[in-house]
PDB file of C-alpha atoms in Angstrom:
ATOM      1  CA  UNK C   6      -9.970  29.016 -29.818  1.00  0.00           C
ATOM      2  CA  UNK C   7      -8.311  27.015 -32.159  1.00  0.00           C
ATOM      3  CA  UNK C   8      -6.760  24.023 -31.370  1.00  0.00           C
ATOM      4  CA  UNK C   9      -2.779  24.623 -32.545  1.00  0.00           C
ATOM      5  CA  UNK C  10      -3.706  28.323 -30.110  1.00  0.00           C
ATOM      6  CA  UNK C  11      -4.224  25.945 -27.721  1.00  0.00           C
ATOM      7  CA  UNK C  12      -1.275  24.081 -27.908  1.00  0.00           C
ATOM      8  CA  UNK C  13       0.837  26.749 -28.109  1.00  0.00           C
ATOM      9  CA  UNK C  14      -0.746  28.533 -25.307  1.00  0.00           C
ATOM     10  CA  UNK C  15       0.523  25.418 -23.000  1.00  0.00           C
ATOM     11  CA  UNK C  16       3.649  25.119 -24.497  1.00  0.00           C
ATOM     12  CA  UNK C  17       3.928  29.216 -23.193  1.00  0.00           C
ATOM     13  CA  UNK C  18       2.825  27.952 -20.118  1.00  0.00           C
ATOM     14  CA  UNK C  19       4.768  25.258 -19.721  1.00  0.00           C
ATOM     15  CA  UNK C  20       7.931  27.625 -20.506  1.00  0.00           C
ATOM     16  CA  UNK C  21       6.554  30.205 -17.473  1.00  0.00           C
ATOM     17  CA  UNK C  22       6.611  27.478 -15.615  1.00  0.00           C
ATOM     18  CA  UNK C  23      10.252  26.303 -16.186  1.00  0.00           C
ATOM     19  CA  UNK C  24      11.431  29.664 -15.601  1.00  0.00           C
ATOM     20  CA  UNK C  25       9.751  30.064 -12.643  1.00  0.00           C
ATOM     21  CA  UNK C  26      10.775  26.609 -10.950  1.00  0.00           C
ATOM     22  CA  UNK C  27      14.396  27.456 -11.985  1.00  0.00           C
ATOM     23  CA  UNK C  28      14.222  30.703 -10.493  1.00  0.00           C
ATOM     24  CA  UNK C  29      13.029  28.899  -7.081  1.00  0.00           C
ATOM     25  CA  UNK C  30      15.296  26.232  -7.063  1.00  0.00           C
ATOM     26  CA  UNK C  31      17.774  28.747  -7.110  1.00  0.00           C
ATOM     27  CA  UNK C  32      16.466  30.563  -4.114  1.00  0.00           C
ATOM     28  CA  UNK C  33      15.626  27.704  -2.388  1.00  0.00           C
ATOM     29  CA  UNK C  34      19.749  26.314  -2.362  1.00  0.00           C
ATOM     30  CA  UNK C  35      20.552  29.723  -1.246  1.00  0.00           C
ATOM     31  CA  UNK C  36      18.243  29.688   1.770  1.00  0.00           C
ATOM     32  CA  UNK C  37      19.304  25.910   2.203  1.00  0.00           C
ATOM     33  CA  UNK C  38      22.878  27.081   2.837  1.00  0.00           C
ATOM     34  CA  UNK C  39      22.029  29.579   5.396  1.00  0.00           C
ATOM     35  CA  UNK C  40      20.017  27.388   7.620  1.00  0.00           C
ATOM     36  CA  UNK C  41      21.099  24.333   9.625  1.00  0.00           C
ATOM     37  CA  UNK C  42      17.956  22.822  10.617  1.00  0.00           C
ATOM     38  CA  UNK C  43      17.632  19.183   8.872  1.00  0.00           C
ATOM     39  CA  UNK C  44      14.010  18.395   7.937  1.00  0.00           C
ATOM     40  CA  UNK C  45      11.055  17.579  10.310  1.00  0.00           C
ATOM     41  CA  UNK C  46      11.448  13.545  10.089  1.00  0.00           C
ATOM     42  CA  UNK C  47      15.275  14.377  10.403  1.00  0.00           C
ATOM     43  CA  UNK C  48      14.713  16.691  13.076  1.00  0.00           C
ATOM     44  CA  UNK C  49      12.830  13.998  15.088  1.00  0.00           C
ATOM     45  CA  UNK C  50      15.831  11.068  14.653  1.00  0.00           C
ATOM     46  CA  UNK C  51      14.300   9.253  11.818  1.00  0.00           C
ATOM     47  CA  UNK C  52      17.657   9.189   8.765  1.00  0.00           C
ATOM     48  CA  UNK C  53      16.067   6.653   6.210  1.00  0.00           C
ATOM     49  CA  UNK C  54      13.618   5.940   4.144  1.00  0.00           C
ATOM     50  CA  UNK C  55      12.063   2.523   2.857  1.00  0.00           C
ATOM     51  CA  UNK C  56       9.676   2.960  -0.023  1.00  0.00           C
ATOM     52  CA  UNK C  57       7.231  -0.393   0.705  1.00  0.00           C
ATOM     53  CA  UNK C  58       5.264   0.182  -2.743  1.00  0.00           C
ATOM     54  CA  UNK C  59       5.116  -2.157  -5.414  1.00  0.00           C
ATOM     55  CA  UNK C  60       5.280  -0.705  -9.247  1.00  0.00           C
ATOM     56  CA  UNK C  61       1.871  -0.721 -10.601  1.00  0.00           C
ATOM     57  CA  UNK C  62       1.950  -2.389 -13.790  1.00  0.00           C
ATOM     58  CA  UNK C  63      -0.825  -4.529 -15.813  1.00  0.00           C
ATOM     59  CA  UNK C  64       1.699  -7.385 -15.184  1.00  0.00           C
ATOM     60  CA  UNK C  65       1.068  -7.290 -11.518  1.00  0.00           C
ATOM     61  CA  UNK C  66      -0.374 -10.352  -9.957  1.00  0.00           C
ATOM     62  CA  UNK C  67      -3.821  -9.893  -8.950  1.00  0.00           C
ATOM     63  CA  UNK C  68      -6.514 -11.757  -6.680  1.00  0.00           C
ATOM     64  CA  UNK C  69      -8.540 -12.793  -9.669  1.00  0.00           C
ATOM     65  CA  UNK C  70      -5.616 -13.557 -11.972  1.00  0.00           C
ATOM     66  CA  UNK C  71      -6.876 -10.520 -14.109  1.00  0.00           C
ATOM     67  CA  UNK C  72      -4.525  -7.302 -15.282  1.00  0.00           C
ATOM     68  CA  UNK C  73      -5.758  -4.710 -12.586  1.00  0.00           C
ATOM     69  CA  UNK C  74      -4.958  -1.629 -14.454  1.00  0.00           C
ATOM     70  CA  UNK C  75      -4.839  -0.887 -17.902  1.00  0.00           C
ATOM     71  CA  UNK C  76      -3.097   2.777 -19.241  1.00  0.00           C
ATOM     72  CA  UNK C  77      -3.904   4.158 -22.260  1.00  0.00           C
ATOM     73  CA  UNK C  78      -2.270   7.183 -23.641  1.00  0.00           C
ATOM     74  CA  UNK C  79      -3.956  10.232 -24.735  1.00  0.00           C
ATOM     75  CA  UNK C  80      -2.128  12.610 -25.472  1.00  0.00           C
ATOM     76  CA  UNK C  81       1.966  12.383 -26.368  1.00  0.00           C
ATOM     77  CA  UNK C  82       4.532  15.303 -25.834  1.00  0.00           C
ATOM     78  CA  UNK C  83       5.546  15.142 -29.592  1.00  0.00           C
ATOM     79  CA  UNK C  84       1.953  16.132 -30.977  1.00  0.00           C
ATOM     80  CA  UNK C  85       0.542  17.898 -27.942  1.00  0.00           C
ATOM     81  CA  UNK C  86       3.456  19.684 -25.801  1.00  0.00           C
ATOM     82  CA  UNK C  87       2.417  17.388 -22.932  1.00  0.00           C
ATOM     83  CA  UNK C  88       1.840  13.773 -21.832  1.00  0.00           C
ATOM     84  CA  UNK C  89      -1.661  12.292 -20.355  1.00  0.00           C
ATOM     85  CA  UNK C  90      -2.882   8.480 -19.584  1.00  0.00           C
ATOM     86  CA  UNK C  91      -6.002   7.575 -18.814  1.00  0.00           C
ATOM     87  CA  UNK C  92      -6.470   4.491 -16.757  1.00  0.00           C
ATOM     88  CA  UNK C  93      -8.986   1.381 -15.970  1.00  0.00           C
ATOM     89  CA  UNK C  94      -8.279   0.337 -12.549  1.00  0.00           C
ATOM     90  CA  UNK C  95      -9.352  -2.242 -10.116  1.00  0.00           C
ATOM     91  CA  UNK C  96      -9.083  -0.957  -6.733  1.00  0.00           C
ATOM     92  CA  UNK C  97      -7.435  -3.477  -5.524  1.00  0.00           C
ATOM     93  CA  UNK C  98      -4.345  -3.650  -7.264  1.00  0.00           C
ATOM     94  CA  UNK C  99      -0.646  -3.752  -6.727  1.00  0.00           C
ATOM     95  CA  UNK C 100       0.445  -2.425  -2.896  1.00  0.00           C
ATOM     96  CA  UNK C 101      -3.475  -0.929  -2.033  1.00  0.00           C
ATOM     97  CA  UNK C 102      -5.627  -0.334   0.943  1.00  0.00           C
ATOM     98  CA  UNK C 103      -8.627  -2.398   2.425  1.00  0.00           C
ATOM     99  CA  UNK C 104     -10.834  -0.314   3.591  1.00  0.00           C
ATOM    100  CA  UNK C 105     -13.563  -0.974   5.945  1.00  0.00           C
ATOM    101  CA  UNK C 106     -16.186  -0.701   3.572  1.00  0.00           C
ATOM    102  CA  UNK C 107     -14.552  -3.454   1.401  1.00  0.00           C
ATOM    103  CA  UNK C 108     -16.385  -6.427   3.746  1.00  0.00           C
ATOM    104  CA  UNK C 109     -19.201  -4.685   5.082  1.00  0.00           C
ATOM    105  CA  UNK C 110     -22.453  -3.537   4.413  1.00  0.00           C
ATOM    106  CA  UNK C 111     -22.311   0.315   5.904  1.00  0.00           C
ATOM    107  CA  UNK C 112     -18.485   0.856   6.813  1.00  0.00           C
ATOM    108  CA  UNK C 113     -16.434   3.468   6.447  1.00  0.00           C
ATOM    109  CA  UNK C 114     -15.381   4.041   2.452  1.00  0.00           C
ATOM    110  CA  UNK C 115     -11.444   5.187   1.582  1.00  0.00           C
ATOM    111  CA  UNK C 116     -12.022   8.574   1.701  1.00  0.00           C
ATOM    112  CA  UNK C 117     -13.262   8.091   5.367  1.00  0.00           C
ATOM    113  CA  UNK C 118     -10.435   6.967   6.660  1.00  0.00           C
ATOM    114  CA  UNK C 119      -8.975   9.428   9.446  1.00  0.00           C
ATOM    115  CA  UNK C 120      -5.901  10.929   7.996  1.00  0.00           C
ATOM    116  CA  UNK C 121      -4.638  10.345  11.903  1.00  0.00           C
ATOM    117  CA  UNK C 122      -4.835   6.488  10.943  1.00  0.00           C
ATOM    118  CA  UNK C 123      -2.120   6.811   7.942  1.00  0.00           C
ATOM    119  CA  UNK C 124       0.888   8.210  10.371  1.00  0.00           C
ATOM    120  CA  UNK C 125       1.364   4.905  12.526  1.00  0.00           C
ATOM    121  CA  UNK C 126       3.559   3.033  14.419  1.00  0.00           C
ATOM    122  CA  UNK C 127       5.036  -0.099  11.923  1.00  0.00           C
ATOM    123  CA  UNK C 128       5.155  -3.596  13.824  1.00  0.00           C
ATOM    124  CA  UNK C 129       6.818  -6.059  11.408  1.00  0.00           C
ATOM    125  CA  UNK C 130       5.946 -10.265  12.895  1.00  0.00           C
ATOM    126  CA  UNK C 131       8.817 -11.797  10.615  1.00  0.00           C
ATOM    127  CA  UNK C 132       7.050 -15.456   9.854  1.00  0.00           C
ATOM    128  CA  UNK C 133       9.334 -15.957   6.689  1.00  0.00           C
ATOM    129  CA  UNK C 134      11.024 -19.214   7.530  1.00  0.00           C
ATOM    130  CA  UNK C 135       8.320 -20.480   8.620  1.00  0.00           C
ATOM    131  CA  UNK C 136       6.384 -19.255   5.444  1.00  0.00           C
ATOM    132  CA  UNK C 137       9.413 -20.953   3.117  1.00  0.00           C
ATOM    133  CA  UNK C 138       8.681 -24.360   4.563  1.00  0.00           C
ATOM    134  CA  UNK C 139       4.693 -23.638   4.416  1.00  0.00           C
ATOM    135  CA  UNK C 140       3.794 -21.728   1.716  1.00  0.00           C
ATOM    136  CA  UNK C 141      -0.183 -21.998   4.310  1.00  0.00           C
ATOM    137  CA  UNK C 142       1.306 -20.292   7.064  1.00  0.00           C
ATOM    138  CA  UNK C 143       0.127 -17.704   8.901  1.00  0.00           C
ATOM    139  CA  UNK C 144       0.477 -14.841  11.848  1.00  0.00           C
ATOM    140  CA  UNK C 145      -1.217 -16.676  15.055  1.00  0.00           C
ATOM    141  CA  UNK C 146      -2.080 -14.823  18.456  1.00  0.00           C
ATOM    142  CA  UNK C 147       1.651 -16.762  19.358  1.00  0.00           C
ATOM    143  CA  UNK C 148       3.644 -14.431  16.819  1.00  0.00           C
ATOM    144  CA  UNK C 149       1.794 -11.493  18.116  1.00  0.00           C
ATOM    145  CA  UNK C 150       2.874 -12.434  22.021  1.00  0.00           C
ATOM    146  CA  UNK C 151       6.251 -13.657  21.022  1.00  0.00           C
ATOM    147  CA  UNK C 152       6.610  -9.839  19.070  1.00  0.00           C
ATOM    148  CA  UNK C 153       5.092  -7.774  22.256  1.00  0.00           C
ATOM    149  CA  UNK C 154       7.704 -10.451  24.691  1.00  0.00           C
ATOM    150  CA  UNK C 155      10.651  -8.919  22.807  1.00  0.00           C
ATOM    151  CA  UNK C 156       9.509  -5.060  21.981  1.00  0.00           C
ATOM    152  CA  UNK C 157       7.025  -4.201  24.517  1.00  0.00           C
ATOM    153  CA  UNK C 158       2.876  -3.733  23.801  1.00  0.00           C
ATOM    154  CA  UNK C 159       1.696  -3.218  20.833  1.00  0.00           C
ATOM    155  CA  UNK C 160       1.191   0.658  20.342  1.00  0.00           C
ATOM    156  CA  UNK C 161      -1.724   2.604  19.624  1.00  0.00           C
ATOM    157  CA  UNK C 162      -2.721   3.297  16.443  1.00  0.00           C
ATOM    158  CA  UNK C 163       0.038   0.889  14.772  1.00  0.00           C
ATOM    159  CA  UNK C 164       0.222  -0.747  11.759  1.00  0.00           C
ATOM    160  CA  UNK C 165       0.947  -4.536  12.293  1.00  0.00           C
ATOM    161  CA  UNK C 166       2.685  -5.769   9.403  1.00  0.00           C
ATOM    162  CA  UNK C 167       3.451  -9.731   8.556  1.00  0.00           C
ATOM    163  CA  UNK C 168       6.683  -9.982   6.430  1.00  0.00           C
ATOM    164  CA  UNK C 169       6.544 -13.565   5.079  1.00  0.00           C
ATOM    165  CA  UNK C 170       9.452 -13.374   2.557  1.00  0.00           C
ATOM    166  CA  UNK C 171       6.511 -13.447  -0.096  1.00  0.00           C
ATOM    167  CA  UNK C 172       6.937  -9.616  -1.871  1.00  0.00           C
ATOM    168  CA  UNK C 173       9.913 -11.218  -3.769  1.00  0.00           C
ATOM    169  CA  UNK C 174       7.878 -13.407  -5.770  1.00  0.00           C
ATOM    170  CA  UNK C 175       5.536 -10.370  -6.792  1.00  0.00           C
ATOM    171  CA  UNK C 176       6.835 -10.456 -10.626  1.00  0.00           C
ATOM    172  CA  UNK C 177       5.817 -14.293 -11.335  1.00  0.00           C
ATOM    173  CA  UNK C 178       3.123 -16.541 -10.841  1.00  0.00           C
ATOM    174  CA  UNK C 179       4.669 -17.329  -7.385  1.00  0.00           C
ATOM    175  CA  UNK C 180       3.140 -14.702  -5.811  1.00  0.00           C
ATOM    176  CA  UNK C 181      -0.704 -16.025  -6.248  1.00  0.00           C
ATOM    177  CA  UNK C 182       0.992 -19.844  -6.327  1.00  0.00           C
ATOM    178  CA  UNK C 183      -2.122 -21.194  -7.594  1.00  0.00           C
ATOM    179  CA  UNK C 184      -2.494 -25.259  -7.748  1.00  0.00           C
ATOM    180  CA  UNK C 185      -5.345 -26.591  -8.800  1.00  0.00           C
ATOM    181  CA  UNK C 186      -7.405 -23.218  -9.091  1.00  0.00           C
ATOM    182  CA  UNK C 187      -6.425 -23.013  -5.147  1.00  0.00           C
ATOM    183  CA  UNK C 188      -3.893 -20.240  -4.420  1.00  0.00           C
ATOM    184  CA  UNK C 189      -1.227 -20.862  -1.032  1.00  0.00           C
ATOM    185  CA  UNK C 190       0.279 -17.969   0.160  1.00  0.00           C
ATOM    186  CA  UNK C 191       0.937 -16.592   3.866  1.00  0.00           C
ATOM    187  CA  UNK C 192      -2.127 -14.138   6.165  1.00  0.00           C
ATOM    188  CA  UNK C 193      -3.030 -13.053   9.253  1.00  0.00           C
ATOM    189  CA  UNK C 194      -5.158 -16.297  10.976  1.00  0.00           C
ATOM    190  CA  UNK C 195      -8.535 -14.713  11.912  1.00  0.00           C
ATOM    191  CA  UNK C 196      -7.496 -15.832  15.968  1.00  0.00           C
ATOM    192  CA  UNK C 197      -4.927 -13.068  15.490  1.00  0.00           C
ATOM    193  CA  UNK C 198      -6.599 -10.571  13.788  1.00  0.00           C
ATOM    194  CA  UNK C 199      -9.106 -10.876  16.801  1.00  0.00           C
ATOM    195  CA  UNK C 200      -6.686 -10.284  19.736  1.00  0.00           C
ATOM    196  CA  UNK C 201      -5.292  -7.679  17.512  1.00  0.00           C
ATOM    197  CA  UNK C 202      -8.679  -6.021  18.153  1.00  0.00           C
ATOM    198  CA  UNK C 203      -7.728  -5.858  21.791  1.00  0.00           C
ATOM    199  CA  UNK C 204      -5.610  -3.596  20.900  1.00  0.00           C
ATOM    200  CA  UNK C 205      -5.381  -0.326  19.419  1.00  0.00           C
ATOM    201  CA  UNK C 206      -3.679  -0.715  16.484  1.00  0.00           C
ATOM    202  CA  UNK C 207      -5.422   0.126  13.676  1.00  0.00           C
ATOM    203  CA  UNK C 208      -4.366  -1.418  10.633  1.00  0.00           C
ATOM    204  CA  UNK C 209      -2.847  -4.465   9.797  1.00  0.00           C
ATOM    205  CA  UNK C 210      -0.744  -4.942   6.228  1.00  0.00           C
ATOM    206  CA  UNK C 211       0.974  -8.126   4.202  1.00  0.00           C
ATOM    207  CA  UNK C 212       3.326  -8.768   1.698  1.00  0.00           C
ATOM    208  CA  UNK C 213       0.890 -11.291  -0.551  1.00  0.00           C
ATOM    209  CA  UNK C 214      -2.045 -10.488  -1.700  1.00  0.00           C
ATOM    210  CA  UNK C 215      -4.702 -11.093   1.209  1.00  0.00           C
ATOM    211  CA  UNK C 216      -5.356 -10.714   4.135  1.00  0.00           C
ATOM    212  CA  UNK C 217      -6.409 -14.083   4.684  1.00  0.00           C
ATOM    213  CA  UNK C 218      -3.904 -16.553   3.772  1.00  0.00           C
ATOM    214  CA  UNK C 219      -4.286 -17.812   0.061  1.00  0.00           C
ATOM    215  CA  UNK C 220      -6.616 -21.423   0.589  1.00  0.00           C
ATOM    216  CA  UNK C 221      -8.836 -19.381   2.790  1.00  0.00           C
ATOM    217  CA  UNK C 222     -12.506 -19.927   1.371  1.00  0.00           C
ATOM    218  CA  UNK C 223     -14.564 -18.043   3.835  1.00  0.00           C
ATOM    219  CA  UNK C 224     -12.192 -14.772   4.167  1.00  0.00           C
ATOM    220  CA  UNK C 225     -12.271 -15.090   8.096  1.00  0.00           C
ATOM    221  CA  UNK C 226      -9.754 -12.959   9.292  1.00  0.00           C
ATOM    222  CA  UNK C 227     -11.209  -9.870   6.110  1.00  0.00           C
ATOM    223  CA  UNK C 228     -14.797 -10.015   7.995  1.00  0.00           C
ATOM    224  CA  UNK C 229     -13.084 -10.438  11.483  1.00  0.00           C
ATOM    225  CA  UNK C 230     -10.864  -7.050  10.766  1.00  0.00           C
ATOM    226  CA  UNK C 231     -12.574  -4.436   8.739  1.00  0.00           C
ATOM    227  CA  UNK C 232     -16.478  -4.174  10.407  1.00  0.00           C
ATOM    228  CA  UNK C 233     -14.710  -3.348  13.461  1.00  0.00           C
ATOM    229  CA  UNK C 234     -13.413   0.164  11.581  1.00  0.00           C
ATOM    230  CA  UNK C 235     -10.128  -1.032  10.911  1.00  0.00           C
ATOM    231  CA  UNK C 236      -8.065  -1.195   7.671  1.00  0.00           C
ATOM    232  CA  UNK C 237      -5.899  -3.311   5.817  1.00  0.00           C
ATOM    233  CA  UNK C 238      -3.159  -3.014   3.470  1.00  0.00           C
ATOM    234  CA  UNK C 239      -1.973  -5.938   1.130  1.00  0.00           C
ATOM    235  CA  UNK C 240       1.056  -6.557  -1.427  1.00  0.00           C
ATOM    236  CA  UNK C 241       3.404  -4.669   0.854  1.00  0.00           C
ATOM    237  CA  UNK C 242       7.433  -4.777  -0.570  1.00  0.00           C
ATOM    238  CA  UNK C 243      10.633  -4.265   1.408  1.00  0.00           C
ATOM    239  CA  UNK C 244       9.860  -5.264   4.718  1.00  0.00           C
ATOM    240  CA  UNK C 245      12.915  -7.450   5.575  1.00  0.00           C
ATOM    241  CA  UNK C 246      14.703  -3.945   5.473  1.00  0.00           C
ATOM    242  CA  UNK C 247      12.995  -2.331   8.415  1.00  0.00           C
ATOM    243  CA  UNK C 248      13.422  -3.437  11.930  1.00  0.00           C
ATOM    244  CA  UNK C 249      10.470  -5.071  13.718  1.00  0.00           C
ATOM    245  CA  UNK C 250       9.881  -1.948  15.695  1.00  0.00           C
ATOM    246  CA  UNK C 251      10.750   1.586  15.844  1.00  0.00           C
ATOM    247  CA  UNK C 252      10.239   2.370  12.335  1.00  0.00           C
ATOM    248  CA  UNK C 253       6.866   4.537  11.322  1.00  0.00           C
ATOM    249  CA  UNK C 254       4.481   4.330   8.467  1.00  0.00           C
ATOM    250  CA  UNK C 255       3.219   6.824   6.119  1.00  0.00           C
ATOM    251  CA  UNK C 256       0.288   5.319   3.991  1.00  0.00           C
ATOM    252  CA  UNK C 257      -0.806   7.628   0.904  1.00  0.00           C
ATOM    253  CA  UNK C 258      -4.667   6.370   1.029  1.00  0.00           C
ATOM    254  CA  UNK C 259      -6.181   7.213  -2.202  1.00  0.00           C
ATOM    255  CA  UNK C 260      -9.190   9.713  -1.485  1.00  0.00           C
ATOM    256  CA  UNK C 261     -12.267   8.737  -4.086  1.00  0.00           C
ATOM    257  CA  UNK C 262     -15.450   9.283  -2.576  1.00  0.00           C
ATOM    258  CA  UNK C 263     -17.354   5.981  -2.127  1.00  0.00           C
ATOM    259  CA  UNK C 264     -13.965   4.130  -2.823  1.00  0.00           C
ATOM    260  CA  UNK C 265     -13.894  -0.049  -1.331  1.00  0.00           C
ATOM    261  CA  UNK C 266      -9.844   0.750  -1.347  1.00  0.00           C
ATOM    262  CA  UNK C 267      -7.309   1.917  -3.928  1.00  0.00           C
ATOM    263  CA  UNK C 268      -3.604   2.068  -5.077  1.00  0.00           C
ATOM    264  CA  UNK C 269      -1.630   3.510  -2.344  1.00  0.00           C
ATOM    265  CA  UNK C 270       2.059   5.020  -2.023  1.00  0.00           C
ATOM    266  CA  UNK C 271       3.135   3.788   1.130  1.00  0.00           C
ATOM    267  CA  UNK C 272       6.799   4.444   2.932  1.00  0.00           C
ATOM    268  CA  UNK C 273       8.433   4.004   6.220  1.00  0.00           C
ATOM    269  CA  UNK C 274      10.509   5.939   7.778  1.00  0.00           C
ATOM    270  CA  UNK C 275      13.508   5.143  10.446  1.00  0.00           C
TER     271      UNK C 275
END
């Protein structure tokens, strides 16, 4: 087939498929105003949304210092009737998963991850004034008691989350605050990530771009968390608008076979 056939047989397609998403739009309002049941997360007493997902951009501050994605495009709308990128991307850029595999020798890859594990409980330790006088500080087994003293045990399957105050700086070299090829940014110490294990949470996230906290050199609290099966989740945004408990986490884990970790849309809901 030739290639303008081609084009023009997408162009039909894409015009089917207009006509057919108009048509159930329309028919989808209609049975929206005969119902009066609000959606599931409504249903269940959760009214907002907080996306916690950084735009992925080759501007995004990385570990290395290095653009993590590049986008090319392939094809344009003008010339082809539709629009296609292809992309070079590090795994572990912008808001992304950790997953156990990542810092061990045989653990689970991305795709691995129980899809059970991305619904969670969200537990927010708030350590940004501390974090604005010390740009070294971390989340110690103290935070962790002084969070379950005020909002009960940590639940299963949760998602502990530090908010440090940090995803603000996530457009400027701030974020990796590197001084003399030594970056200082907040973590989880590895003494917490250890009695976290005592629990049964099952992921722990962060606003910067570690785990660890920036100066770390030996990535303590990485080998501490994910051999035991657990996951992380790093460059997290918007956490100062979600109370420390009560909200829940949705965590769109990429799903590439053999993957370390990858890009992840991640929301909370309230």
């Amino acid at each position: 087939m030739c290639d303008a056939c081609v084009m023009n047989a997408v162009k039909n397609k894409m015009l089917s498929r207009r006509e057919f998403f108009t048509t159930s739009a329309a028919v989808g309002a209609a049975a929206a105003l005969g119902t009066a049941m609000a959606p599931p997360a409504l249903a269940a007493g959760q009214s907002h949304v907080e996306d916690l997902t950084h735009d992925l951009h080759a501007g995004f501050p990385t570990y290395f210092g290095a653009p993590g994605i590049e986008l090319k495009q392939k094809f344009n709308f003008a010339d082809n009737g539709f629009n296609l990128m292809t992309m070079d991307l590090n795994e572990h850029t912008g808001t992304h998963i950790d997953a156990p595999y990542h810092f061990s020798a045989d653990g689970a890859t991305v795709e691995q991850i129980p899809v059970s594990s991305l619904v969670a409980p969200l537990c927010i330790i708030d350590i940004a004034a501390r974090a604005a006088e010390d740009a070294d500080a971390q989340v110690t087994p103290d935070d962790i008691k002084a969070w379950v003293a005020a909002n009960g045990d940590i639940p299963d399957n949760a998602c502990v989350a530090m908010h440090s105050g940090w995803s603000g700086k996530a457009e400027g070299d701030g974020f990796r605050n590197a001084k003399d090829n030594v970056m200082h940014f907040p973590g989880f110490h590895v003494e917490a990530a250890q009695m976290l294990l005592e629990t049964g949470a099952q992921s722990i996230g962060v606003d910067t771009l570690s785990l660890d906290h920036g100066k770390s050199a030996d990535f303590a609290t990485h080998y501490a968390w994910l051999p035991a099966g657990r996951f992380g989740i790093e460059c997290l945004a918007n956490l100062d608008k979600l109370p420390a408990a009560g909200a829940s986490v949705i965590i769109g884990a990429p799903k590439h076979r053999g993957g370390t970790g990858g890009p992840a849309r991640i929301f909370a809901m309230v």
